[in-house]
XYZ file of C-alpha atoms in Angstrom:
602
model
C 152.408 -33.806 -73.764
C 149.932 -34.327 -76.413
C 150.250 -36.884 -79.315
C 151.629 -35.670 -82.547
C 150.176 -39.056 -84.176
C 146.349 -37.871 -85.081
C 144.191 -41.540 -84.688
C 140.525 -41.455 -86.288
C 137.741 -42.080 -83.822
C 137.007 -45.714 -85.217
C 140.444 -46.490 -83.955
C 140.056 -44.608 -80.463
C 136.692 -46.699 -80.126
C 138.604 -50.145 -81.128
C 142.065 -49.141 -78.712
C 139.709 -48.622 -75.716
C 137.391 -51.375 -76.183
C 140.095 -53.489 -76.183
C 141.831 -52.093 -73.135
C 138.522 -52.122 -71.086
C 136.538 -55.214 -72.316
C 134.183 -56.466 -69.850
C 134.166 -52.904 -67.756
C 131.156 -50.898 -67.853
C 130.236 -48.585 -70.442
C 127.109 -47.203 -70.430
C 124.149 -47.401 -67.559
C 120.644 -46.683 -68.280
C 117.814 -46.754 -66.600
C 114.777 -48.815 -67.669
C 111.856 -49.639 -65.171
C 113.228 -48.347 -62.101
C 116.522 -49.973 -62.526
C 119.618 -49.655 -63.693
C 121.258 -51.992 -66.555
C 125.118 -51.857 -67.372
C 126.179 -52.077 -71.225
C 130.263 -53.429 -71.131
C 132.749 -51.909 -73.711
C 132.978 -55.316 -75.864
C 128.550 -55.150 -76.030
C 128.852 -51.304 -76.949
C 131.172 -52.103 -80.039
C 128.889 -54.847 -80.966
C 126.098 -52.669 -81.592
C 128.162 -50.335 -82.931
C 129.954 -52.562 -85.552
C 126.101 -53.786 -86.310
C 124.901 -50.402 -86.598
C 128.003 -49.856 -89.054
C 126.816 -52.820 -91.081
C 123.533 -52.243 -91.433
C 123.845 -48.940 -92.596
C 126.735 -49.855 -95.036
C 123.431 -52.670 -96.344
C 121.120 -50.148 -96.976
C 123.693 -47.874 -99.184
C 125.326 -45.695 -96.764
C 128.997 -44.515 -98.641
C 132.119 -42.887 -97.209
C 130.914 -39.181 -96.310
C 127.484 -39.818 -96.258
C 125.522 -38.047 -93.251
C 123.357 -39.907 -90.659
C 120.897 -37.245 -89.205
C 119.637 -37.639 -85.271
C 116.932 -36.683 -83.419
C 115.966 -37.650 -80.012
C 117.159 -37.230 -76.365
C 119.883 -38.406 -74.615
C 120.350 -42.753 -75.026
C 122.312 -45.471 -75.226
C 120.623 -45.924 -78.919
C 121.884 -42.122 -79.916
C 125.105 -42.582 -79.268
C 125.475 -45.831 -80.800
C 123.931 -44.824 -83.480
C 126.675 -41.765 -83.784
C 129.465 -44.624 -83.277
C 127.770 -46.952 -85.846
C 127.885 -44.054 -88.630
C 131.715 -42.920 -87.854
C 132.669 -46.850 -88.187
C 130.893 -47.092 -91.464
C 133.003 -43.818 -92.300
C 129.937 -41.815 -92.038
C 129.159 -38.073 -90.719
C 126.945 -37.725 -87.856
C 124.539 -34.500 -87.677
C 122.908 -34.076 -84.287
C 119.472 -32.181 -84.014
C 117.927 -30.821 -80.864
C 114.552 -32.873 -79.736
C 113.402 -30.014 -78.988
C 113.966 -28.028 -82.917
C 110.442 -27.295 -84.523
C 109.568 -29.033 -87.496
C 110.566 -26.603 -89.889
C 114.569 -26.402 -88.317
C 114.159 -30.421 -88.790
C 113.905 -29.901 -92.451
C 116.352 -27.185 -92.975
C 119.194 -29.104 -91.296
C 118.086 -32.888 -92.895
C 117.833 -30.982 -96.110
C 120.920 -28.612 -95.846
C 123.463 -31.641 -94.550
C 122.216 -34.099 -97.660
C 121.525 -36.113 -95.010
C 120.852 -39.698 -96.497
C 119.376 -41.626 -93.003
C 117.788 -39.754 -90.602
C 117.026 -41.991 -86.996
C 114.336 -40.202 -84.683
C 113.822 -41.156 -81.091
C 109.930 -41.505 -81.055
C 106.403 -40.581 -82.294
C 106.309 -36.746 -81.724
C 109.864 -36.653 -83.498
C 108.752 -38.741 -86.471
C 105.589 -36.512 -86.903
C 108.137 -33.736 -87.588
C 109.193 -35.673 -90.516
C 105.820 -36.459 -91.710
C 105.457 -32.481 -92.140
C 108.315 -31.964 -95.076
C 108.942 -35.806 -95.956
C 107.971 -34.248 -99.774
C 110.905 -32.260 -99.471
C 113.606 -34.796 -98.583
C 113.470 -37.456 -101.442
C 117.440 -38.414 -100.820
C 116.747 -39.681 -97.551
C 116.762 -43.386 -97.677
C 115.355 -44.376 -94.560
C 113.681 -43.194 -91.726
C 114.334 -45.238 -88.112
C 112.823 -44.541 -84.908
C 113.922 -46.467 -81.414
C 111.299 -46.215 -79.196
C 108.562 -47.854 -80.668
C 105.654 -46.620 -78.118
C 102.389 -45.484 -80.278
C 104.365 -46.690 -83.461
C 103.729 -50.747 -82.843
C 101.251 -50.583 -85.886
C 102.664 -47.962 -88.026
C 103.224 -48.791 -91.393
C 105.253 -46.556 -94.161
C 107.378 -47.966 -96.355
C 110.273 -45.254 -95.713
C 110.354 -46.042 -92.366
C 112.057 -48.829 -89.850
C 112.371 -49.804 -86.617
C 115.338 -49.250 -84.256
C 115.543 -53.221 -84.446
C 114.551 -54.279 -87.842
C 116.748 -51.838 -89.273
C 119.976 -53.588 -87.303
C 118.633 -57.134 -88.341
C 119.102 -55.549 -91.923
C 122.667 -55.807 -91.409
C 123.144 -59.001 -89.549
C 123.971 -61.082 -92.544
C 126.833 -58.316 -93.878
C 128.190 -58.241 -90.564
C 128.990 -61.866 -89.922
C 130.279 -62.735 -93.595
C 131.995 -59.716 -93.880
C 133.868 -58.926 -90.719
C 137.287 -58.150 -93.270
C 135.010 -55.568 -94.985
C 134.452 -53.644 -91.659
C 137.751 -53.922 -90.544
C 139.072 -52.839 -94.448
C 136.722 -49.761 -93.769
C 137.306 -48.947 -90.818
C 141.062 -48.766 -91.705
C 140.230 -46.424 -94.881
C 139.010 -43.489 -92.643
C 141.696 -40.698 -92.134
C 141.887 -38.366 -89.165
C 141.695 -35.438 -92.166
C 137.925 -37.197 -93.214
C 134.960 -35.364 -91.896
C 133.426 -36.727 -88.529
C 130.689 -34.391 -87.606
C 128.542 -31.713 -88.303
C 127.355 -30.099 -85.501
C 125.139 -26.966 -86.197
C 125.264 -24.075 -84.219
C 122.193 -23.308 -81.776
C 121.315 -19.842 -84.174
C 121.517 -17.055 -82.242
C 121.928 -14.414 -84.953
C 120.036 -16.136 -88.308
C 119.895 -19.432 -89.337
C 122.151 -21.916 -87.707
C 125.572 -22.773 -89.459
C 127.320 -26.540 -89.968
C 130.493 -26.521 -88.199
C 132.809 -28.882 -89.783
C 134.781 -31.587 -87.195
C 137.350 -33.998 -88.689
C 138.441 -36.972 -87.286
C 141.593 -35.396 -86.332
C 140.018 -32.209 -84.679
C 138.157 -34.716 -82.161
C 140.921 -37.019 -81.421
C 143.730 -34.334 -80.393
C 140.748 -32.748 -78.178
C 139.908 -36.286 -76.777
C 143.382 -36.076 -75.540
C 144.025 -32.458 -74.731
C 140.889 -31.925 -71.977
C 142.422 -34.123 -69.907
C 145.830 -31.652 -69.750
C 145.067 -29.286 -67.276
C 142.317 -31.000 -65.184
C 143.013 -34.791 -65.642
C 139.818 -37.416 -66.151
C 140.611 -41.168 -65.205
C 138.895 -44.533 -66.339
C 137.147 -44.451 -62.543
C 134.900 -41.212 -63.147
C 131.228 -41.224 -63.745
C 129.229 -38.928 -65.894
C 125.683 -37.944 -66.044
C 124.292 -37.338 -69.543
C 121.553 -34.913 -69.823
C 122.130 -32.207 -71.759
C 121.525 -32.046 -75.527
C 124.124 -35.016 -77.254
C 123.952 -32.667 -80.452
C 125.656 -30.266 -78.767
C 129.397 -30.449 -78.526
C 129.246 -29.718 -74.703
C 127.398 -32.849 -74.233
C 129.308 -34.655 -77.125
C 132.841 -33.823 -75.297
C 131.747 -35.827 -72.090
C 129.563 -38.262 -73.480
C 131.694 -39.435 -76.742
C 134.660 -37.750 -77.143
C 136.520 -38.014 -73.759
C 134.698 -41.358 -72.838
C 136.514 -42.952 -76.093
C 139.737 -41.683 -74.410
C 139.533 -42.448 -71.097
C 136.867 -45.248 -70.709
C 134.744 -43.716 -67.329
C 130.840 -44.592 -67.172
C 128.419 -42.380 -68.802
C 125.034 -42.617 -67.366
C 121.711 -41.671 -69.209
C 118.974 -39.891 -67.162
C 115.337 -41.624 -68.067
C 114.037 -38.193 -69.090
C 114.713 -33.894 -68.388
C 112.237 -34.732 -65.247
C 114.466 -36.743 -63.261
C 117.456 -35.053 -63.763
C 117.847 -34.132 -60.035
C 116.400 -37.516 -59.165
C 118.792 -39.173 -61.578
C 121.921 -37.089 -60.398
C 121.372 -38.500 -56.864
C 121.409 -41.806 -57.713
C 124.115 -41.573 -59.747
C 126.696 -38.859 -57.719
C 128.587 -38.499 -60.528
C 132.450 -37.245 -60.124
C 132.362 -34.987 -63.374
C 129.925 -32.523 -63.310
C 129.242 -30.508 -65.902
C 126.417 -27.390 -67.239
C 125.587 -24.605 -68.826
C 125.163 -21.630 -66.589
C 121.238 -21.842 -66.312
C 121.962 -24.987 -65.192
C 124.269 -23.793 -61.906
C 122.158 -20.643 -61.708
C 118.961 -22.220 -61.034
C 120.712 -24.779 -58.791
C 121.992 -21.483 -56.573
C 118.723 -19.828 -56.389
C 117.098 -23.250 -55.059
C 119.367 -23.669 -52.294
C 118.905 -19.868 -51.377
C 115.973 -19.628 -51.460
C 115.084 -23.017 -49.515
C 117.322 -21.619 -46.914
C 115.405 -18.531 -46.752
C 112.282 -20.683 -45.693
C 114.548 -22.620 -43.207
C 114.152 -21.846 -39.982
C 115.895 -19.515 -37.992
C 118.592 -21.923 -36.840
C 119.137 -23.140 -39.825
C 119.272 -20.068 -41.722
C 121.982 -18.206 -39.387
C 124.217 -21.468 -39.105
C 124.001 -22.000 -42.858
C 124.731 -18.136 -43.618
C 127.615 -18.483 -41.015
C 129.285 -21.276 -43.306
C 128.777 -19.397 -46.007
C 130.711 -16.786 -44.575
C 133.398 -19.535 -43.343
C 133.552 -20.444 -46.712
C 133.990 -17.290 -48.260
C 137.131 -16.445 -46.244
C 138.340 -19.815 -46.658
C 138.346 -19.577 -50.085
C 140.070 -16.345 -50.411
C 142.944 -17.454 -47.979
C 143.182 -20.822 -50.373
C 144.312 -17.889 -53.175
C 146.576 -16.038 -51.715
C 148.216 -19.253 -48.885
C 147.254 -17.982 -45.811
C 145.030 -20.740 -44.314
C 145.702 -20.279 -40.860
C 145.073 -23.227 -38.946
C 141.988 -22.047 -37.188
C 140.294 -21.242 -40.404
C 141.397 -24.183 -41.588
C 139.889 -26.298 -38.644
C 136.698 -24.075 -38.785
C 136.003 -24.479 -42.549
C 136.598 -28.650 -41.980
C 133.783 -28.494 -39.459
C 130.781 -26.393 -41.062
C 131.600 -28.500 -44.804
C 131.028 -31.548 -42.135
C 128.094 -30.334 -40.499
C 126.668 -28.257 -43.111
C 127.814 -28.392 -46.734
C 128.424 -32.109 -47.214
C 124.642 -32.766 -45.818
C 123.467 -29.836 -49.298
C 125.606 -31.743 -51.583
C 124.171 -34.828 -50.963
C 120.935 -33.759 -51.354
C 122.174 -32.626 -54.504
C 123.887 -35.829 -56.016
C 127.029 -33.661 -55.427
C 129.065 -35.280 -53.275
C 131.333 -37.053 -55.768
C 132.226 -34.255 -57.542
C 135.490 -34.096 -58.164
C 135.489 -31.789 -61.037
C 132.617 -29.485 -62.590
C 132.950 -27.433 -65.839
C 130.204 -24.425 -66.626
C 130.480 -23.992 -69.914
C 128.735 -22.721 -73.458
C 127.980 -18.927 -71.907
C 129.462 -16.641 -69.315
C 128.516 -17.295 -65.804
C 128.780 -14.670 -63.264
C 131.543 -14.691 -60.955
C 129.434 -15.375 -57.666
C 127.512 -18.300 -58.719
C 131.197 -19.955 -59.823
C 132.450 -18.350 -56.071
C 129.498 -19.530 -54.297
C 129.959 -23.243 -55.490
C 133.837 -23.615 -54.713
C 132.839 -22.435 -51.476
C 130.597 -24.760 -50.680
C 133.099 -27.548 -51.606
C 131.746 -27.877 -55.383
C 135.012 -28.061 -57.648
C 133.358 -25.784 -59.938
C 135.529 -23.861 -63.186
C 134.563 -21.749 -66.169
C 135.895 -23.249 -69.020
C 135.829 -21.173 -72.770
C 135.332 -22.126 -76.337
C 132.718 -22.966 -79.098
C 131.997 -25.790 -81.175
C 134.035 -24.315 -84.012
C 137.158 -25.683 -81.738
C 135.635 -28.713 -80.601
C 134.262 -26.509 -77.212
C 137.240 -25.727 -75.538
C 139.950 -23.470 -75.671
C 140.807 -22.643 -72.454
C 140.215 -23.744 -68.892
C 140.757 -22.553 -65.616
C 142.695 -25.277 -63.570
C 142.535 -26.953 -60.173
C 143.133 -24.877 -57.409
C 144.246 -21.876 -58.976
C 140.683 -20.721 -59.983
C 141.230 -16.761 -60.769
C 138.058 -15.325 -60.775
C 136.999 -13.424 -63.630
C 138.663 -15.297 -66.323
C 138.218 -18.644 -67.873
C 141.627 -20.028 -67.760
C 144.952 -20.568 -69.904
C 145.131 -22.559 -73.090
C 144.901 -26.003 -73.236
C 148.652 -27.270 -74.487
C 148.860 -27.089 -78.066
C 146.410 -24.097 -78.566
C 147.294 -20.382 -79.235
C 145.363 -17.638 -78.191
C 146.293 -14.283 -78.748
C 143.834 -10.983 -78.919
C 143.648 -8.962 -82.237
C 144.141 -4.929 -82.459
C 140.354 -4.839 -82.333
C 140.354 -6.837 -78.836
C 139.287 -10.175 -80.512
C 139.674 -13.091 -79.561
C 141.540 -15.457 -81.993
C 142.537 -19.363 -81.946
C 144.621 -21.498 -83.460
C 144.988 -25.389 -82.621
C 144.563 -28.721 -83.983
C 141.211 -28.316 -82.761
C 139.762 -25.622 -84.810
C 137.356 -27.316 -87.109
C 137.189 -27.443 -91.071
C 135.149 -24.647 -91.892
C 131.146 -24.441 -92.404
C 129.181 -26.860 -94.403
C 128.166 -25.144 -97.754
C 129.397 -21.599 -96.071
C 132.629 -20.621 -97.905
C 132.278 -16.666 -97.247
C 131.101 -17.166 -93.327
C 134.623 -19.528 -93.362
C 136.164 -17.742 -94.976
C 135.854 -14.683 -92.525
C 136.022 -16.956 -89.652
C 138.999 -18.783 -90.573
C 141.967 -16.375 -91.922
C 146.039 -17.285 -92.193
C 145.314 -20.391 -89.965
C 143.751 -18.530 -87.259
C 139.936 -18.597 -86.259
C 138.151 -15.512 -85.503
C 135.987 -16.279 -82.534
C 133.837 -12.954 -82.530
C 134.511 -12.711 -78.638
C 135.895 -9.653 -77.103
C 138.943 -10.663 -74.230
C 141.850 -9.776 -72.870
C 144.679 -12.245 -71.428
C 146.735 -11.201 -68.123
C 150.142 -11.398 -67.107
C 149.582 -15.104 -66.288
C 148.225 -16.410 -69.522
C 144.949 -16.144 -67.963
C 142.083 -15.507 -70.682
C 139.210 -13.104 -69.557
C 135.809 -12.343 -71.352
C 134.777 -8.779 -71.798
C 132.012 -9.466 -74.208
C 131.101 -10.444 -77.974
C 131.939 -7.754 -80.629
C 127.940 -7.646 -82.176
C 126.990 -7.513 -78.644
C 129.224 -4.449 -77.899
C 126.508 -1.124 -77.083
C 127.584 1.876 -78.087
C 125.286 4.612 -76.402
C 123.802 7.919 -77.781
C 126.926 9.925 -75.685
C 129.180 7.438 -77.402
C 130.264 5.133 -74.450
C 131.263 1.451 -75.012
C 129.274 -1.109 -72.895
C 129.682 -4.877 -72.537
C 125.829 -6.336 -71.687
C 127.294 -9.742 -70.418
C 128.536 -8.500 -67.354
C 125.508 -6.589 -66.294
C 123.402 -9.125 -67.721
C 125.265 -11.742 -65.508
C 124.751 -9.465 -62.336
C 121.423 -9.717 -62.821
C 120.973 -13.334 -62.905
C 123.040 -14.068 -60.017
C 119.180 -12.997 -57.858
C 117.335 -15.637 -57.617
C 114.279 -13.803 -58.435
C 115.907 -13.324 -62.392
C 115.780 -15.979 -64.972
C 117.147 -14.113 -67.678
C 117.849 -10.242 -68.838
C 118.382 -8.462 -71.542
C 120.199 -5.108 -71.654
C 119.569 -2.296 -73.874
C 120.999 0.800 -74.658
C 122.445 0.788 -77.987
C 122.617 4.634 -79.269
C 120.183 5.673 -76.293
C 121.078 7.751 -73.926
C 120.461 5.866 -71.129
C 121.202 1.763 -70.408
C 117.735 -0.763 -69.763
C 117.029 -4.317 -69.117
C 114.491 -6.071 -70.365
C 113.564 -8.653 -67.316
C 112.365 -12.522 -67.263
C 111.630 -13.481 -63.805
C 112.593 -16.532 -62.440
C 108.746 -17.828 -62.271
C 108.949 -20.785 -59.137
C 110.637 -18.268 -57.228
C 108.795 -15.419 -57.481
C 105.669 -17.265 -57.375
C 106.715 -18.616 -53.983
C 107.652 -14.921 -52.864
C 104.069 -14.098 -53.414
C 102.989 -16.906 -52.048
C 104.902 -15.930 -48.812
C 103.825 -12.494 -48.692
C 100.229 -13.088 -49.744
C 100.163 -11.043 -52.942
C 97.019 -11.908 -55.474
C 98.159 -12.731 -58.822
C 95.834 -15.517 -61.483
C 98.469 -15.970 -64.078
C 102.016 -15.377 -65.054
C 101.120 -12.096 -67.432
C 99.095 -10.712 -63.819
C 102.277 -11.970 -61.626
C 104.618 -9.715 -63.510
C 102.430 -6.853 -63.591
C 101.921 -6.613 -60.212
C 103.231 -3.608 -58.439
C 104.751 -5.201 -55.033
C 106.528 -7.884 -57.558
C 107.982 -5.029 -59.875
C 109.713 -3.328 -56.037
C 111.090 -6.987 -55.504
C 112.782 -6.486 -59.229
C 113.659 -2.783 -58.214
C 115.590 -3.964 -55.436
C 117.833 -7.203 -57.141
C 118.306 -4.186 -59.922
C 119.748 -1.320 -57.302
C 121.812 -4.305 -56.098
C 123.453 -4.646 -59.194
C 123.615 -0.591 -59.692
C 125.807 -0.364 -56.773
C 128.389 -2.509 -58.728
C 128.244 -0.509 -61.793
C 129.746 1.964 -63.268
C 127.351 5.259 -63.525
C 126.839 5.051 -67.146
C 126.326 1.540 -67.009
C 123.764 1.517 -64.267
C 120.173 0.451 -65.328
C 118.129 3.198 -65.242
C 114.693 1.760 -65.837
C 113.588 -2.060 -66.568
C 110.589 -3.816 -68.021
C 109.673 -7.310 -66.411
C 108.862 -9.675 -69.827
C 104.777 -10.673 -69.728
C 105.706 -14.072 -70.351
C 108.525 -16.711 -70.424
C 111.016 -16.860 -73.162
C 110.422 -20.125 -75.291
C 112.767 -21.440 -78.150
C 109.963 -22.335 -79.949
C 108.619 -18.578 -80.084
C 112.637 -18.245 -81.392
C 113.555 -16.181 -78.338
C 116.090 -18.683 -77.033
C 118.183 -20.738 -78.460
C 117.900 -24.512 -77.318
C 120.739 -24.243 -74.936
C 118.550 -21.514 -73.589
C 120.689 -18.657 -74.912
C 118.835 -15.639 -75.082
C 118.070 -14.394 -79.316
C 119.533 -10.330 -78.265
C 118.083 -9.850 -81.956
C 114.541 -11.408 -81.599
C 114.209 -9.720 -78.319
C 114.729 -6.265 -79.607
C 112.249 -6.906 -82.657
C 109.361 -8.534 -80.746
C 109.290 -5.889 -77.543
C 110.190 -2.917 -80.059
C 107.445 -1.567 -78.011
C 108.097 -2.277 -74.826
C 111.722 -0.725 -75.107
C 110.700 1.869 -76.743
C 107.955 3.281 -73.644
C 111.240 2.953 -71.695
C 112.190 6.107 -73.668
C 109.546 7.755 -73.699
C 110.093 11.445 -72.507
């Protein structure tokens, strides 16, 4: 059972501290090796973080904007802000210049910390435009050493600010600490904008405790996990893991150096949580496949006969009839075959792994439990603190995303929406009464997700209601599925399907560049540049072929009936992906009006 008795994250950070002490914390990496941080020397920096920014005029409910990637220094600065009774507002390092400004400006943020030069030049662009911000501090101090600006601070001279408030005041902090109520606000965490401008959701204390607790319900963490931090920390996927469970539960959370030694990071590491967005497991299956095709012969037919092992295994797992023969051959090829892949892949601790933030198609989340890769769909959004349901340990249905966590409702409106209600579902959006106001109605929030829930409790996606194509002979289509189908090739990155009051469905088509380049490669066709890659006729069959694939699983007015392979990759900062590398359906349609439109044409 959950806890009725709402704490405030201050006191989950104090409780486990306290419990843990001396254990590790945090690991980072820092010239080739790795460097523990203990729970008591984590609160340290936190409670100085908390006291220098309480010196330099930070009040209850002030915000405390971040920038940067994934550090020890981010998250204690997050802690540092909550213990002063701060709000924290994460930015993506990746976020142009101009989304910098609208979300410093739009949260009032009063402190805004950046990681490192090119993130402080952002600033420097519309540092006119934000006279309440009392200090700008950056951490890594690379081409900054002789910087001078009187608005801005080191990482360490900014916590030496504080030093003198935090050792004659150590009542104060505690006095402060004790003020905050789970009801005061915690975080603002903006959505990634995939329809306008991005909106503030609103976390209280209490929203993040009771979901601190309530993950751990149906698949339980323990205090002797490991995670691997490298997605964005601004995003509440990242923030669950990284800050939110880890209060609760007191496992390690390691940082990767940078986004270029992820894989080399993971393997060091073999963390037992795993944890991604689809693109993330996607890409991951279309490596493996595609290094097997290039195997040789031996190795290709015994890997594709463990596959098929696999596959049957898994299906007798769901229904109980493991016979003992399947049983003993499964045993051997995970021994000979798939325990040798997942430690190649840093996989071989994983005990658990979530994909999360999107839909995932069916066969990638099939074709990882397979290979002995605990791997479940989870469902939510950041307006309920990420998740609302999750499917559970070895009873993975596939197709759906779970039941409920304990304490949530879900139920499905007469318009096949899906709507929430739980201790999790956050305070509304900063500055946005209407948008709340149609989001959050009689207690309930309106997700904007189209889903239906089985016999079982089980909760299962059929699309998002603006998504929803309605074509010129009236038929209702869902894109995600199709759009899913289509990624599962390892030759697709991303797709985009069209169709809305045509009379035929499309896909616009972004190829999955490494691996088509190495299919070209393989069958010597000449191509100079991406834009001459995707044009090319032989490359355009390849796409034919992963697209009659897919036809043969569709319905006939579903089925793709022409496609257009994108001329170049889709970049958030050309606003056709979101940073968790969501695909803008909008933007799409507007920029290749033309495109789509030829695929109409008589």
């Amino acid at each position: 059972m959950i806890s009725d008795t709402y704490k405030t994250i201050p006191q989950l950070f104090k409780d486990v501290v306290e419990k843990y002490k001396s254990r590790t914390a945090l690991r980072y990496k820092e010239l080739g090796i790795w460097h523990d941080v203990s729970w008591e020397e984590y609160y340290l920096r936190a409670q100085k973080m908390s006291a220098a920014l309480i010196e330099n005029g930070l009040k209850k409910g002030d915000k405390v904007a971040i920038i940067g990637d994934n550090s020890k220094e981010w998250v204690t600065i997050d802690l540092g802000c909550l213990l002063a009774g701060g709000v924290t507002v994460g930015i993506y390092s990746t976020s142009a210049w101009q989304q910098c400004e609208y979300i410093v400006n739009h949260s009032e943020s009063v402190f805004l910390f950046v990681e490192n030069e090119e993130q402080l030049d952002k600033w420097l662009y519309f540092r006119e435009k934000t006279p309440h911000l009392k200090k700008v501090i950056f951490w890594d101090e690379k081409g900054l050493q002789h910087f001078e600006d009187q608005d801005v601070m080191t990482y360490t001279d900014f916590v030496k600010t504080g030093e003198s408030f935090f050792l004659n005041n150590p009542g104060k902090l505690e006095k402060i600490r004790r003020e905050i109520t789970p009801e005061d606000h915690a975080m603002i965490i903006y959505t990634s904008g995939t329809t306008g401008r991005p909106k503030g959701a609103v976390l209280n204390h209490r929203n993040i405790t009771w979901m601190s607790e309530a993950i751990s319900t149906v698949n339980p963490l323990y205090e002797t996990d490991e995670a691997l931090s490298y997605l964005p920390l601004c995003h509440i996927f990242e923030r669950l893991f990284s800050v939110i469970a880890h209060l609760k539960y007191g496992y390690i959370v390691n940082f990767i150096e940078n986004l270029d030694t992820v894989a080399i990071n993971m393997r060091e590491i073999s963390p037992t949580i795993g944890y991604g967005v689809p693109r993330i497991w996607e890409k991951y299956h279309s490596t493996i496949m595609i290094k097997m095709d290039d195997a040789t012969w031996f190795k290709r037919t015994v890997f594709h006969y463990a596959l098929s092992i696999g596959k049957k295994y898994v299906q007798a797992v769901k229904t109980n009839r493991v016979s003992g023969l399947l049983n003993w051959q499964y045993h051997m090829v995970h021994f000979l075959v798939f325990r040798k892949l997942k430690e190649r892949l840093g996989f071989d601790r994983i005990r658990i792994a979530y994909s999360g933030a999107a839909p995932i198609s069916v066969d990638i989340l099939l074709f990882f439990q397979l290979i002995g890769v605990n791997l479940l769909e989870g469902y939510g959004q950041t307006e309920a603190v990420g998740v609302t349901t999750v499917c559970k340990s070895g009873e993975f249905q596939a197709g759906t995303v779970g039941v409920p966590l304990p304490g949530s409702e879900v139920k499905i409106a007469e318009d096949g929406e899906i709507i929430v209600k739980s201790p999790a579902v956050f305070v509304g959006y900063y500055k946005e009464e209407k948008t709340t106001s149609e989001t959050l109605m009689n207690g309930w929030m309106h997700s904007g997700d189209l889903g239906e829930l089985d016999l079982d409790g089980n909760l299962k996606i059929t699309g998002r209601k603006k998504d929803i194509i309605v074509t010129a002979g009236g038929k209702n289509i869902t894109p995600q599925f199709i759009e899913n189908q289509l990624k599962f090739s390892p030759y697709i990155n991303d797709a985009v399907v069209i169709g809305d009051g045509r009379k035929f469905i499309t896909a616009m088509i972004a190829i999955d560049e490494d691996n088509v380049v190495k299919y070209a490669q393989d069958n010597k066709i000449p191509f100079s540049t991406y834009g001459s890659l995707t044009e090319n006729e032989e490359i355009k069959i390849l796409i034919q072929t992963e697209v009659d694939k897919v036809n043969t699983q569709l319905a006939h007015v579903e089925q793709i009936k022409k496609f257009t392979i994108l001329p170049k990759k889709l970049y958030e900062e050309d606003g056709e992906v979101t940073p968790t590398m969501k695909v803008k359906r909008i933007s799409i349609d507007k920029m290749y009006k033309n495109l789509i439109d030829k695929m109409y044409e008589n």
